Every structure is written in structure tokens, then in C-alpha cells.
Amino acid sequence: MDQDCGFALADNAAHLDAMTQIASNSLADSPLTTQIDTGANFMLLTILRGKWPLGSKSKFKIIADRVKADHTYLARICGAAKLGNLDDEELLKQ
């Protein structure tokens, strides 16, 4: 996220709280949450940042202007899986 700045943003309590809320809200509305009940312990969530939304995304620019934001964010859940070792970076990459 933000050109590999995710770790730096996570060090900031306000950004970490915002990222947690985005992830929680996105997962709560997703049909993939049923996979958690069946054993999934890992979900990949991408957060796409757009500075100047155009066309069908123009409504996001209106909302961003209303709250004086420079960017809009769209959360997309990419998948769910059950991983045996969440500390194994090679496994996470697969």
C-alpha cells in the first residue's frame, strides 16, 4: 500500500486504526467470511488508492472533496486460504 509504505503507515496509530477499520468493514461485507468459519486464517486484501477518480469513479472524488481528502481508497478482497505457518514468507508469497 502506498508504494510499499505499509509498514511505515502501520507504525502510525491513526493510519493503523484506519487500515484496521477498512479491512474489518470490507471483510464483514464479504461472502468470503464464511471461509473463516471453515478454517481459513489468511485473506489478501488490496487497497487501491486513486488520486483523481474519473468517469464512473467521479462519485468518490465528490466524497473525497467533501471530507477534504487528497485520495480515495477502494478495498478489494482477493482470496482466502488456510495456511499452516503465517510466519513463512515463502508460503505467503505463494
Coordinates of C-alpha atoms in Angstrom, one line a residue:
M1 CA 0.0 0.0 0.0
D2 CA 1.2 3.5 -0.8
Q3 CA 4.3 2.4 -2.8
D4 CA 5.4 -0.2 -0.1
C5 CA 4.9 2.3 2.7
G6 CA 2.5 0.0 4.5
F7 CA 4.9 -0.8 7.3
A8 CA 5.7 2.9 7.9
L9 CA 1.9 3.7 7.9
A10 CA 1.3 0.9 10.3
D11 CA 3.7 2.5 12.8
N12 CA 1.3 5.5 13.0
A13 CA -1.6 4.7 15.3
A14 CA -4.1 6.8 13.2
H15 CA -3.1 5.0 10.0
L16 CA -3.1 1.6 11.6
D17 CA -6.6 2.3 13.0
A18 CA -7.8 3.4 9.6
M19 CA -6.4 0.3 7.9
T20 CA -7.9 -1.9 10.5
Q21 CA -11.3 -0.4 10.0
I22 CA -11.1 -0.6 6.2
A23 CA -10.2 -4.3 6.5
S24 CA -12.8 -5.1 9.1
N25 CA -15.6 -3.4 7.2
S26 CA -14.5 -5.0 3.9
L27 CA -14.4 -8.5 5.4
A28 CA -17.7 -8.1 7.2
D29 CA -19.5 -7.4 3.9
S30 CA -17.7 -10.2 2.0
P31 CA -19.1 -13.6 1.2
L32 CA -15.5 -14.9 1.9
T33 CA -16.0 -14.5 5.6
T34 CA -17.8 -17.9 5.6
Q35 CA -14.5 -19.4 4.7
I36 CA -13.1 -18.2 8.1
D37 CA -15.7 -20.4 9.7
T38 CA -14.4 -23.3 7.7
G39 CA -10.8 -22.8 8.6
A40 CA -9.3 -20.0 6.5
N41 CA -6.8 -18.0 8.5
F42 CA -5.4 -15.7 5.8
M43 CA -7.1 -13.3 3.4
L44 CA -5.4 -11.0 0.9
L45 CA -7.0 -7.5 0.9
T46 CA -5.7 -4.9 -1.6
I47 CA -6.4 -1.3 -1.0
L48 CA -6.3 0.7 -4.3
R49 CA -5.6 4.4 -4.0
G50 CA -6.8 6.8 -6.6
K51 CA -5.9 10.4 -6.6
W52 CA -8.1 11.7 -9.4
P53 CA -11.0 9.3 -10.0
L54 CA -12.6 9.8 -13.4
G55 CA -15.7 8.5 -15.1
S56 CA -17.6 6.0 -13.0
K57 CA -15.4 6.8 -10.1
S58 CA -16.2 10.5 -10.0
K59 CA -18.6 10.0 -7.1
F60 CA -15.6 9.0 -5.0
K61 CA -14.0 12.4 -5.9
I62 CA -17.1 14.2 -4.7
I63 CA -16.9 12.3 -1.3
A64 CA -13.2 13.0 -1.1
D65 CA -13.7 16.7 -1.7
R66 CA -16.4 16.8 1.0
V67 CA -14.1 15.5 3.7
K68 CA -11.0 17.3 2.3
A69 CA -9.2 14.1 1.4
D70 CA -6.5 14.0 -1.3
H71 CA -7.1 10.4 -2.2
T72 CA -9.9 7.8 -2.4
Y73 CA -9.4 4.2 -1.4
L74 CA -11.1 1.1 -2.8
A75 CA -10.8 -2.1 -0.9
R76 CA -10.8 -5.4 -2.8
I77 CA -10.6 -8.9 -1.2
C78 CA -8.5 -11.2 -3.4
G79 CA -8.9 -14.5 -1.7
A80 CA -8.9 -16.7 1.4
A81 CA -6.8 -19.6 2.3
K82 CA -5.8 -21.8 5.3
L83 CA -2.0 -21.5 5.9
G84 CA -0.1 -23.7 8.3
N85 CA 2.5 -21.2 9.2
L86 CA 1.8 -17.5 8.9
D87 CA 5.5 -16.7 9.6
D88 CA 6.7 -18.5 6.5
E89 CA 7.2 -15.7 3.9
E90 CA 7.7 -18.1 1.0
L91 CA 4.3 -19.7 1.8
L92 CA 2.7 -16.3 2.0
K93 CA 4.1 -15.3 -1.4
Q94 CA 2.5 -18.4 -3.0

